[in-house]
């Protein structure tokens, strides 16, 4: 009873926020038929065009992709700074954990979908490079007793076919541009390619990649099951699907703090740092609309993946789902 | 109450309906092998539930329909339950050998990885090479959350299985009369030697494997494997000593076959009278000690065909035998001495007249 009253208050406060801050209506506001942070997608039965959620609004599915595109076009420049500000830098730890769980072997090919500014790909290349260094050092270390001739012979025997590479795929050109700039400034010349593509319809052949990751991107996809099926298609047999995404916080105390932080602090940060309240309002609302850990695990299994598991980080704020194409 | 049950059944019916409707429309390639496996499990469940239902409920024409839908929802439940159980080492319901379970696939990858151990050591790289040799991407090594530990434990359980096979085969031959029964000491010696010889191809990297087994999260599993192996060896050695704790042997396949060794209880040449006095724990502790020390000796043995190791093993077994006979002798000597003392005491009592009995 108290919970529903609290929900009612939150709805009212949010509505009032929106009314106060509504500027020129590039976003046409239509009060949706379902409110509330835990509603799933609202399908209007009679209408021909299906509706889906865009934050807490209901929009036709065709429009969602466009609006998401505009959101990320607006935030592309300040994306990384905002990530650091919003998550207090913890997002770096989450992405490091993703790499740690992934534990890629040298020679693996990564497809980084919704990779945008390339965070995951840079970490991936780093990880593999260090692993190869360690292996080389180990190989050389065991050959200390060899003569200099043998050592010099071993040196050029580097396995060139085991070069790992990463493909960053994103639907948004602005994000890819920012990512390319970052790569150039970091001095990464090889092993990275940038492709514009839609997660629901990837421009790649079947059985191409060892690992498919999508970090904080899948909740922006209109048809999640199609994205999962595409992931299944482009992965090699034995390949791994990994999805890092905001999820349901399990601890009730933490949940309340998290909600307060999400709805009070993050849009304000967005306005102050990036000059864009609405995009970050969309961000926190889209998190609430995303299915929880178990439901998403079921969706991944439906797409055909085996051995699906999820790991909760920061008490459930972020969940890492992993499945294998076997 | 009845209304509640009816409501429950209606709910399950609806769920089953939705399951029936969605299943044929999915065109996506599933984990086919696993799905079919679960389907078989579900069919078995369906049979069970049918037999339950027919015995309990008042049968009507509609009840069979409800059973079918319940079975479908049971299929969904088993699927959900089994797939939620993401631990790949949990019991697999699939008994059909045609379709591979996750467990079997992992076993296949690890077996393939064993060939690369000499090159890469007991590590994730070996597992990755094994997966690639099977045509799978190296990313599938992510299934093994214990990494190298998984590989070593798999190898050990494989060796134990092989040993059990060999011992069973030998036992069959003895039963058929084609071979002679060995003394317990010889039997133990041969079993330990057979088992340790399986390490010979990997002997250079075996110290690394042993150190992996000593990691804290691997210790329970490695101890479990060791104790099952020791149990198996003693079982085939004809161990019938008293089990003090009263618990059964942790080996279900043989639980029904306890009586087949009884004709061989009274064979002539043995140390059995002494050992049958020793209890269950002593025997296993002795064999564990034998096995571990011999394994350590084998690690730094450089003699041809590990002759030094087998000599060491012989000597240790001889020690155990000697200790057993000495113990027996001490016991009988002690009994004789005690009897002698009692006799002397009675004689004294008679002499001094304290003994009132005439």
XYZ file of C-alpha atoms in Angstrom:
684
model
C 0.000 0.000 0.000
C 2.717 2.404 1.018
C 4.758 1.310 -1.947
C 2.013 2.176 -4.406
C 1.547 5.570 -2.771
C 5.278 6.153 -3.085
C 5.127 5.156 -6.740
C 2.294 7.595 -7.250
C 4.331 10.403 -5.711
C 7.295 9.552 -7.926
C 5.132 9.588 -11.012
C 3.719 12.961 -10.107
C 7.145 14.410 -9.393
C 8.463 13.071 -12.674
C 5.553 14.473 -14.614
C 6.043 17.825 -12.984
C 9.755 17.685 -13.800
C 8.963 17.068 -17.419
C 6.386 19.815 -17.607
C 8.798 22.280 -16.056
C 11.621 21.433 -18.377
C 9.828 20.873 -21.642
C 11.522 22.940 -24.303
C 10.816 23.057 -28.031
C 8.964 19.886 -28.846
C 11.405 17.935 -30.931
C 10.237 15.081 -28.811
C 6.482 14.783 -29.199
C 5.161 13.838 -25.832
C 2.345 11.401 -25.641
C 1.321 10.104 -22.298
C 1.725 6.385 -22.593
C -0.765 3.834 -21.449
C 1.605 2.244 -18.992
C 3.575 4.051 -16.368
C 5.566 2.766 -13.473
C 9.175 1.685 -13.366
C 8.496 -2.004 -13.647
C 6.081 -2.170 -16.558
C 7.129 -4.186 -19.536
C 6.576 -3.041 -23.074
C 3.068 -1.843 -23.733
C 1.543 -3.257 -26.904
C -1.558 -1.400 -28.030
C -3.780 -4.188 -29.226
C -5.868 -2.522 -31.866
C -3.247 -0.337 -33.552
C -1.479 -1.615 -36.647
C 1.915 -0.190 -35.753
C 3.276 -1.818 -32.609
C 4.388 0.393 -29.774
C 7.350 0.036 -27.546
C 8.837 1.882 -24.657
C 11.186 4.822 -25.012
C 12.065 5.513 -21.436
C 8.707 5.833 -19.768
C 7.003 6.970 -22.937
C 5.319 4.765 -25.428
C 6.362 5.245 -28.999
C 5.842 3.352 -32.231
C 8.618 0.876 -32.816
C 9.716 2.556 -36.005
C 10.304 5.760 -34.146
C 12.271 4.342 -31.259
C 15.377 3.685 -33.300
C 15.368 7.248 -34.608
C 14.952 8.746 -31.196
C 17.692 6.581 -29.732
C 19.929 7.692 -32.578
C 19.245 11.304 -31.753
C 19.950 10.727 -28.082
C 23.364 9.313 -28.779
C 24.117 11.863 -31.446
C 23.624 14.505 -28.826
C 25.679 12.853 -26.122
C 28.513 11.460 -28.253
C 31.011 14.183 -27.499
C 30.600 14.076 -23.756
C 29.810 10.373 -23.511
C 32.954 9.258 -21.735
C 33.032 12.192 -19.346
C 29.412 11.587 -18.442
C 30.077 7.911 -17.832
C 32.775 8.768 -15.362
C 30.643 11.390 -13.654
C 27.506 9.294 -13.392
C 29.075 6.106 -12.189
C 31.856 7.800 -10.239
C 34.349 5.972 -12.368
C 32.987 2.551 -11.426
C 32.081 1.811 -15.030
C 35.770 1.214 -15.652
C 35.727 -1.524 -13.043
C 32.657 -3.070 -14.621
C 34.318 -3.156 -18.005
C 37.509 -4.564 -16.508
C 35.455 -7.313 -14.880
C 33.896 -8.055 -18.247
C 37.334 -8.584 -19.714
C 38.416 -10.642 -16.743
C 35.470 -12.986 -17.072
C 35.946 -13.119 -20.812
C 39.617 -14.118 -20.457
C 40.213 -14.011 -24.205
C 42.825 -16.295 -25.684
C 45.383 -14.919 -28.131
C 43.999 -14.991 -31.631
C 40.394 -14.373 -30.669
C 38.188 -12.145 -32.807
C 35.911 -9.815 -30.940
C 32.763 -8.163 -32.200
C 31.982 -5.203 -30.009
C 28.395 -4.241 -30.786
C 27.116 -0.859 -29.658
C 30.778 -0.364 -28.959
C 30.530 3.313 -29.660
C 33.587 4.902 -28.198
C 35.491 1.640 -28.098
C 36.003 1.084 -24.363
C 35.663 -2.686 -24.549
C 37.765 -3.061 -27.673
C 40.656 -1.071 -26.261
C 40.638 -3.174 -23.111
C 40.414 -6.350 -25.177
C 43.438 -5.493 -27.295
C 45.353 -4.520 -24.188
C 44.515 -7.783 -22.430
C 45.477 -9.968 -25.352
C 48.672 -8.043 -25.933
C 49.737 -8.508 -22.313
C 48.873 -12.182 -22.413
C 51.006 -12.662 -25.484
C 53.851 -10.804 -23.821
C 53.595 -13.050 -20.814
C 53.593 -16.148 -22.982
C 56.618 -14.974 -24.904
C 58.447 -14.209 -21.703
C 57.589 -17.620 -20.333
C 58.750 -19.301 -23.514
C 61.993 -17.398 -23.459
C 62.450 -17.916 -19.734
C 62.435 -21.669 -20.155
C 65.088 -21.397 -22.792
C 67.688 -19.642 -20.688
C 70.075 -22.499 -21.103
C 69.995 -22.344 -24.877
C 72.763 -20.829 -26.880
C 72.357 -17.400 -28.438
C 71.889 -19.005 -31.822
C 68.839 -20.959 -30.698
C 67.328 -17.927 -29.065
C 67.757 -15.812 -32.150
C 66.123 -18.540 -34.164
C 63.123 -18.600 -31.852
C 62.551 -14.874 -32.010
C 61.106 -14.573 -35.521
C 58.909 -17.601 -34.901
C 56.077 -15.400 -33.737
C 52.683 -16.684 -34.647
C 51.331 -14.054 -37.005
C 48.145 -16.036 -37.701
C 47.247 -15.692 -34.022
C 46.660 -11.965 -34.263
C 43.563 -10.992 -32.373
C 41.395 -8.282 -33.799
C 38.358 -6.387 -32.764
C 35.504 -4.969 -34.789
C 33.570 -2.109 -33.265
C 30.059 -1.952 -34.620
C 27.650 0.824 -33.789
C 24.529 2.221 -35.391
C 25.604 5.763 -34.614
C 28.290 7.420 -36.722
C 28.969 10.125 -34.178
C 29.892 7.619 -31.501
C 32.195 5.799 -33.896
C 33.838 9.082 -34.805
C 34.593 9.801 -31.201
C 35.919 6.286 -30.813
C 38.212 6.607 -33.802
C 39.608 9.825 -32.417
C 40.331 8.108 -29.149
C 42.063 5.223 -30.924
C 44.251 7.622 -32.857
C 45.194 9.504 -29.741
C 46.060 6.217 -27.994
C 48.201 5.225 -30.926
C 46.436 1.975 -31.772
C 47.121 1.274 -35.401
C 46.247 -2.352 -36.051
C 43.695 -4.876 -34.940
C 40.757 -2.491 -34.829
C 38.050 -1.741 -37.344
C 35.008 0.477 -37.172
C 31.775 -0.569 -38.808
C 28.383 1.103 -38.901
C 25.691 -1.475 -38.361
C 22.394 -2.253 -36.695
C 22.466 -4.825 -33.925
C 19.231 -6.307 -35.267
C 20.774 -6.812 -38.679
C 24.516 -7.177 -38.504
C 26.496 -6.669 -41.719
C 28.577 -9.779 -41.184
C 28.573 -13.350 -42.407
C 27.722 -16.352 -40.269
C 30.270 -17.922 -37.966
C 32.708 -15.060 -37.955
C 33.559 -14.122 -34.403
C 34.828 -15.809 -31.296
C 33.350 -13.357 -28.842
C 30.387 -11.020 -29.145
C 29.997 -8.320 -26.572
C 27.393 -5.656 -26.123
C 28.076 -3.346 -23.231
C 25.294 -1.023 -22.088
C 23.749 -1.101 -25.518
C 21.148 -3.802 -25.677
C 18.486 -1.894 -23.801
C 18.463 0.653 -26.631
C 17.661 -2.008 -29.201
C 14.040 -2.102 -30.292
C 13.824 -5.848 -30.778
C 16.103 -7.485 -28.273
C 15.333 -11.019 -29.422
C 16.378 -10.141 -32.958
C 19.652 -8.780 -31.661
C 20.183 -12.012 -29.747
C 19.466 -14.072 -32.835
C 21.916 -12.021 -34.841
C 24.493 -12.565 -32.144
C 23.896 -16.293 -32.405
C 24.292 -16.148 -36.142
C 27.605 -14.344 -36.345
C 29.307 -16.311 -33.600
C 31.492 -19.284 -34.402
C 30.546 -22.653 -32.870
C 31.903 -22.489 -29.363
C 31.732 -18.722 -29.438
C 30.711 -16.675 -26.463
C 28.014 -14.046 -26.093
C 28.546 -11.509 -23.347
C 26.222 -8.715 -22.385
C 26.959 -6.084 -19.787
C 23.862 -4.135 -18.856
C 22.163 -2.308 -16.068
C 19.819 -4.579 -14.219
C 17.607 -4.933 -11.187
C 19.131 -4.220 -7.834
C 18.320 -6.996 -5.428
C 18.928 -5.273 -2.114
C 15.888 -3.083 -1.242
C 17.896 -0.452 0.644
C 20.385 -0.131 -2.165
C 17.486 -0.081 -4.617
C 15.974 2.963 -2.992
C 19.292 4.795 -2.904
C 19.917 3.838 -6.504
C 16.490 5.059 -7.611
C 16.936 8.338 -5.827
C 20.369 8.781 -7.343
C 19.168 7.825 -10.830
C 16.199 10.126 -10.997
C 17.448 13.060 -8.976
C 21.162 13.274 -9.678
C 21.839 11.866 -13.121
C 19.593 14.120 -15.233
C 20.970 17.108 -13.354
C 24.509 15.977 -14.149
C 23.437 15.561 -17.737
C 22.173 19.109 -17.877
C 25.225 20.561 -16.175
C 27.961 18.632 -17.973
C 26.452 17.805 -21.340
C 23.656 20.325 -21.530
C 21.127 17.606 -22.181
C 18.587 16.732 -19.516
C 16.272 14.645 -21.657
C 18.843 12.216 -22.948
C 19.858 11.271 -19.469
C 16.274 11.102 -18.360
C 15.843 8.612 -21.179
C 18.886 6.724 -19.968
C 17.634 6.117 -16.443
C 14.129 5.333 -17.630
C 15.357 2.837 -20.175
C 17.234 1.062 -17.402
C 13.958 0.585 -15.545
C 12.282 -0.841 -18.599
C 14.883 -3.478 -19.244
C 13.994 -7.034 -18.130
C 15.613 -8.308 -14.969
C 18.425 -10.817 -14.714
C 16.411 -14.020 -14.837
C 14.115 -12.829 -17.589
C 16.981 -11.725 -19.757
C 18.721 -15.033 -19.127
C 15.579 -16.756 -20.426
C 15.644 -14.585 -23.527
C 19.255 -15.498 -24.189
C 18.453 -19.181 -23.832
C 15.549 -18.785 -26.232
C 17.932 -17.463 -28.839
C 19.775 -20.768 -28.660
C 22.661 -20.140 -26.311
C 23.753 -22.785 -23.850
C 25.348 -22.641 -20.447
C 23.903 -19.193 -19.772
C 25.001 -17.549 -16.569
C 24.885 -14.087 -15.086
C 27.080 -12.254 -12.624
C 25.864 -9.318 -10.576
C 28.149 -6.387 -10.039
C 27.667 -3.652 -7.457
C 24.748 -5.444 -5.896
C 22.821 -5.892 -9.125
C 23.223 -2.420 -10.552
C 25.032 -4.054 -13.453
C 24.714 -7.648 -14.595
C 26.972 -9.572 -16.936
C 25.192 -12.299 -18.891
C 27.248 -14.918 -20.681
C 26.158 -17.683 -23.045
C 27.834 -20.081 -25.437
C 26.939 -21.163 -28.931
C 27.469 -24.884 -28.723
C -10.110 -26.245 -1.546
C -11.475 -27.867 -4.648
C -11.976 -24.451 -6.162
C -8.353 -23.656 -5.409
C -7.207 -26.828 -7.118
C -9.378 -26.098 -10.092
C -7.925 -22.613 -10.278
C -4.403 -24.054 -10.131
C -5.165 -26.524 -12.855
C -6.661 -23.800 -15.000
C -3.559 -21.700 -14.498
C -1.337 -24.576 -15.473
C -3.532 -25.269 -18.441
C -3.105 -21.737 -19.677
C 0.623 -21.879 -19.169
C 0.741 -25.171 -20.966
C -1.322 -23.711 -23.790
C 1.053 -20.828 -24.191
C 3.936 -23.283 -24.159
C 2.271 -25.348 -26.862
C 1.590 -22.298 -28.973
C 5.031 -20.731 -28.755
C 7.113 -23.861 -29.217
C 6.313 -24.595 -32.867
C 6.641 -20.979 -33.959
C 10.240 -20.638 -32.828
C 12.401 -21.021 -35.871
C 15.655 -20.296 -34.152
C 18.209 -23.088 -33.883
C 18.134 -24.198 -30.280
C 20.686 -26.037 -28.244
C 19.124 -28.935 -30.119
C 20.828 -31.704 -28.291
C 19.970 -30.277 -24.911
C 16.391 -29.435 -25.863
C 15.778 -32.954 -27.045
C 17.388 -34.276 -23.935
C 15.110 -32.208 -21.775
C 12.182 -33.280 -23.876
C 13.008 -36.894 -23.105
C 13.283 -36.054 -19.443
C 9.957 -34.294 -19.690
C 8.382 -37.315 -21.343
C 9.630 -39.444 -18.490
C 8.198 -36.918 -16.059
C 4.981 -37.003 -18.029
C 4.786 -40.758 -17.604
C 5.419 -40.417 -13.912
C 2.878 -37.670 -13.543
C 0.391 -39.693 -15.572
C 0.754 -42.671 -13.293
C 0.382 -40.383 -10.301
C -2.650 -38.687 -11.695
C -4.402 -41.859 -12.733
C -4.048 -43.294 -9.280
C -5.177 -40.223 -7.388
C -7.640 -38.205 -9.414
C -11.088 -39.202 -10.366
C -10.589 -39.838 -14.023
C -12.729 -38.051 -16.514
C -12.287 -37.409 -20.193
C -10.999 -33.930 -19.548
C -8.393 -35.075 -17.056
C -6.259 -36.663 -19.785
C -6.179 -33.351 -21.593
C -5.126 -31.657 -18.414
C -2.386 -34.256 -17.954
C -0.988 -33.476 -21.378
C -0.976 -29.753 -20.736
C 0.482 -30.327 -17.317
C 3.187 -32.418 -18.895
C 3.949 -29.579 -21.283
C 4.186 -27.163 -18.419
C 6.234 -29.781 -16.606
C 8.506 -29.788 -19.648
C 8.825 -26.037 -19.390
C 9.456 -26.364 -15.687
C 12.154 -28.992 -16.127
C 13.696 -26.934 -18.878
C 13.655 -23.859 -16.730
C 14.863 -25.752 -13.686
C 17.613 -27.593 -15.490
C 18.775 -24.613 -17.442
C 18.671 -22.375 -14.432
C 20.995 -24.824 -12.820
C 23.898 -23.356 -14.626
C 26.449 -25.531 -12.898
C 27.543 -27.818 -15.710
C 28.700 -30.523 -13.344
C 25.254 -31.094 -11.900
C 23.425 -34.287 -12.644
C 22.250 -34.501 -16.225
C 18.928 -36.145 -16.855
C 19.766 -37.013 -20.429
C 20.496 -40.695 -20.699
C 20.255 -40.813 -24.448
C 23.694 -41.425 -25.859
C 22.911 -39.917 -29.244
C 22.602 -36.393 -27.962
C 25.408 -34.710 -26.197
C 24.967 -32.895 -22.957
C 26.984 -29.923 -21.861
C 28.870 -32.166 -19.477
C 29.820 -34.569 -22.229
C 30.943 -31.746 -24.471
C 33.110 -30.352 -21.710
C 34.572 -33.812 -21.120
C 35.354 -34.067 -24.821
C 37.082 -30.708 -24.856
C 39.162 -31.601 -21.801
C 40.150 -34.959 -23.224
C 41.259 -33.237 -26.411
C 43.139 -30.682 -24.319
C 45.195 -33.415 -22.654
C 47.194 -33.841 -25.816
C 48.375 -30.246 -25.628
C 49.466 -30.433 -22.021
C 53.029 -31.282 -22.911
C 53.186 -28.135 -25.023
C 51.296 -25.650 -22.878
C 51.288 -27.191 -19.438
C 48.150 -27.586 -17.367
C 46.611 -24.245 -18.267
C 43.833 -22.474 -20.117
C 45.997 -22.394 -23.228
C 45.936 -26.175 -23.338
C 42.150 -26.139 -23.025
C 41.911 -23.516 -25.773
C 44.098 -25.629 -28.026
C 41.926 -28.640 -27.239
C 38.750 -26.743 -28.100
C 40.248 -25.539 -31.348
C 41.260 -29.064 -32.287
C 37.597 -30.018 -31.980
C 36.580 -27.162 -34.243
C 35.216 -24.940 -31.493
C 36.233 -21.376 -30.888
C 38.779 -20.741 -28.150
C 36.155 -18.631 -26.390
C 34.470 -21.843 -25.244
C 37.177 -22.137 -22.588
C 35.065 -19.622 -20.702
C 32.845 -22.541 -19.693
C 35.578 -23.778 -17.388
C 35.432 -21.389 -14.505
C 38.031 -23.396 -12.624
C 40.460 -23.271 -15.530
C 43.439 -25.549 -15.184
C 41.859 -27.191 -12.141
C 39.081 -28.523 -14.323
C 41.606 -30.062 -16.659
C 43.603 -31.777 -13.923
C 40.518 -33.075 -12.120
C 39.127 -34.405 -15.369
C 42.373 -36.235 -16.057
C 42.395 -37.747 -12.577
C 38.835 -38.975 -12.794
C 39.654 -40.453 -16.195
C 42.603 -42.325 -14.696
C 40.463 -43.585 -11.844
C 37.842 -44.821 -14.271
C 40.487 -46.651 -16.264
C 41.870 -48.221 -13.113
C 38.429 -49.413 -12.043
C 37.944 -50.963 -15.463
C 41.240 -52.814 -15.262
C 40.541 -54.059 -11.738
C 37.059 -55.194 -12.701
C 38.461 -57.016 -15.703
C 41.045 -58.775 -13.542
C 38.377 -59.704 -11.064
C 36.189 -61.180 -13.787
C 39.084 -63.267 -14.948
C 39.631 -64.584 -11.438
C 35.959 -65.405 -11.144
C 36.005 -67.243 -14.451
C 38.939 -69.187 -13.178
C 41.262 -67.917 -15.882
C 43.634 -66.269 -13.463
C 44.778 -66.885 -9.959
C 43.829 -64.704 -7.094
C 46.666 -62.552 -5.848
C 47.737 -61.960 -2.304
C 46.479 -58.711 -0.928
C 49.966 -57.249 -0.768
C 50.618 -58.095 -4.413
C 47.207 -56.874 -5.413
C 47.797 -53.506 -3.798
C 51.216 -53.241 -5.312
C 49.961 -53.964 -8.807
C 47.028 -51.611 -8.483
C 49.207 -48.721 -7.346
C 51.741 -49.402 -10.061
C 49.072 -49.541 -12.775
C 47.592 -46.307 -11.564
C 50.895 -44.483 -11.344
C 51.977 -45.649 -14.757
C 49.147 -43.591 -16.221
C 51.064 -40.493 -15.204
C 54.170 -41.400 -17.164
C 53.260 -39.456 -20.355
C 52.710 -36.308 -18.278
C 55.473 -36.749 -15.768
C 57.357 -33.578 -16.695
C 54.372 -31.363 -16.044
C 52.993 -33.438 -13.186
C 54.484 -31.206 -10.450
C 52.489 -28.315 -11.900
C 49.359 -30.444 -11.821
C 49.965 -31.434 -8.224
C 50.406 -27.824 -7.206
C 47.119 -26.976 -8.926
C 45.444 -29.746 -6.941
C 46.751 -28.238 -3.732
C 44.991 -24.927 -4.330
C 42.375 -24.439 -1.632
C 39.361 -24.496 -3.925
C 40.571 -27.716 -5.512
C 41.402 -29.614 -2.346
C 37.891 -30.995 -1.682
C 37.654 -32.371 -5.193
C 41.116 -33.872 -5.254
C 40.566 -35.510 -1.866
C 37.291 -36.898 -3.102
C 38.962 -38.444 -6.136
C 41.754 -39.877 -3.997
C 39.366 -41.430 -1.512
C 37.191 -42.984 -4.230
C 40.259 -44.477 -5.829
C 41.454 -45.944 -2.537
C 37.973 -47.318 -1.890
C 37.884 -48.964 -5.284
C 41.244 -50.626 -4.819
C 40.343 -51.995 -1.419
C 36.996 -53.164 -2.699
C 38.598 -55.255 -5.394
C 41.208 -56.434 -2.918
C 38.336 -58.118 -1.108
C 38.054 -55.771 1.805
C 35.432 -57.001 4.199
C 36.712 -55.297 7.333
C 34.255 -53.817 9.776
C 32.975 -50.418 8.907
C 32.993 -48.651 12.237
C 30.897 -45.698 11.159
C 28.237 -47.900 9.652
C 28.062 -45.807 6.499
C 28.029 -47.510 3.154
C 30.745 -47.326 0.583
C 30.318 -44.172 -1.529
C 30.117 -46.165 -4.698
C 26.588 -46.766 -5.881
C 27.280 -48.931 -8.977
C 28.557 -51.708 -6.780
C 26.121 -51.417 -3.940
C 24.126 -54.364 -5.168
C 27.111 -56.594 -5.718
C 28.375 -57.010 -2.204
C 27.997 -60.738 -2.045
C 29.999 -61.778 -5.055
C 33.263 -61.886 -3.181
C 32.045 -64.087 -0.341
C 33.163 -67.430 -1.868
C 36.675 -66.059 -1.793
C 36.643 -65.316 1.877
C 38.725 -68.267 2.909
C 41.641 -68.357 0.571
C 44.813 -69.822 2.035
C 47.701 -67.460 1.473
C 47.005 -64.113 2.924
C 47.537 -61.696 5.724
C 43.797 -61.492 6.049
C 43.319 -62.549 9.657
C 45.384 -59.592 10.784
C 43.945 -57.132 8.290
C 40.395 -58.144 8.952
C 41.010 -57.013 12.497
C 42.128 -53.626 11.232
C 39.235 -51.392 10.625
C 38.079 -49.578 7.526
C 39.943 -46.380 8.272
C 43.313 -47.929 8.944
C 43.324 -49.759 5.643
C 42.440 -46.694 3.651
C 44.917 -44.545 5.502
C 47.659 -47.066 4.805
C 46.894 -47.219 1.108
C 46.617 -43.443 0.835
C 49.996 -43.072 2.448
C 51.457 -45.696 0.125
C 50.050 -44.030 -2.948
C 51.041 -40.482 -2.075
C 54.599 -41.314 -1.070
C 55.135 -43.431 -4.161
C 53.787 -40.637 -6.331
C 56.259 -38.195 -4.818
C 59.137 -40.623 -5.325
C 58.063 -41.068 -8.921
C 58.301 -37.337 -9.570
C 62.038 -37.242 -9.049
C 62.848 -40.719 -10.260
C 65.174 -40.845 -13.212
C 65.862 -44.562 -13.391
C 64.871 -46.500 -16.528
C 61.154 -47.280 -16.487
C 60.952 -45.897 -12.970
C 62.493 -49.007 -11.424
C 63.439 -47.137 -8.286
C 59.844 -46.161 -7.726
C 58.580 -49.734 -7.931
C 61.338 -50.883 -5.610
C 60.307 -48.196 -3.160
C 56.723 -49.367 -3.437
C 57.738 -52.962 -2.768
C 59.661 -51.980 0.318
C 56.791 -49.921 1.706
C 54.346 -52.754 1.208
C 56.730 -55.104 2.893
C 56.853 -52.703 5.812
C 53.095 -52.736 6.092
C 52.989 -56.511 5.972
C 55.677 -56.777 8.607
C 53.867 -54.344 10.802
C 50.678 -56.329 10.462
C 52.318 -59.645 11.355
C 54.214 -58.027 14.196
C 50.991 -56.612 15.501
C 49.385 -60.029 15.327
C 52.320 -61.638 17.035
C 52.317 -59.028 19.729
C 48.671 -59.598 20.304
C 49.026 -63.380 20.627
C 52.123 -62.981 22.768
C 50.297 -60.554 24.936
C 47.400 -62.958 25.304
C 49.760 -65.800 26.198
C 51.557 -63.674 28.734
C 48.291 -62.571 30.261
C 47.104 -66.146 30.538
C 50.388 -67.171 32.111
C 50.117 -64.437 34.685
C 46.540 -65.393 35.502
C 47.612 -68.992 35.990
C 50.433 -67.943 38.284
C 48.077 -65.790 40.320
C 45.560 -68.634 40.750
C 48.366 -71.014 41.821
C 49.572 -68.511 44.395
C 46.075 -68.089 45.749
C 45.736 -71.866 46.058
C 49.089 -72.159 47.797
C 48.410 -69.467 50.329
C 44.943 -70.795 51.002
C 43.209 -67.595 50.021
C 41.328 -69.411 47.313
C 38.301 -70.750 49.200
C 37.010 -72.909 46.415
C 37.845 -76.616 46.686
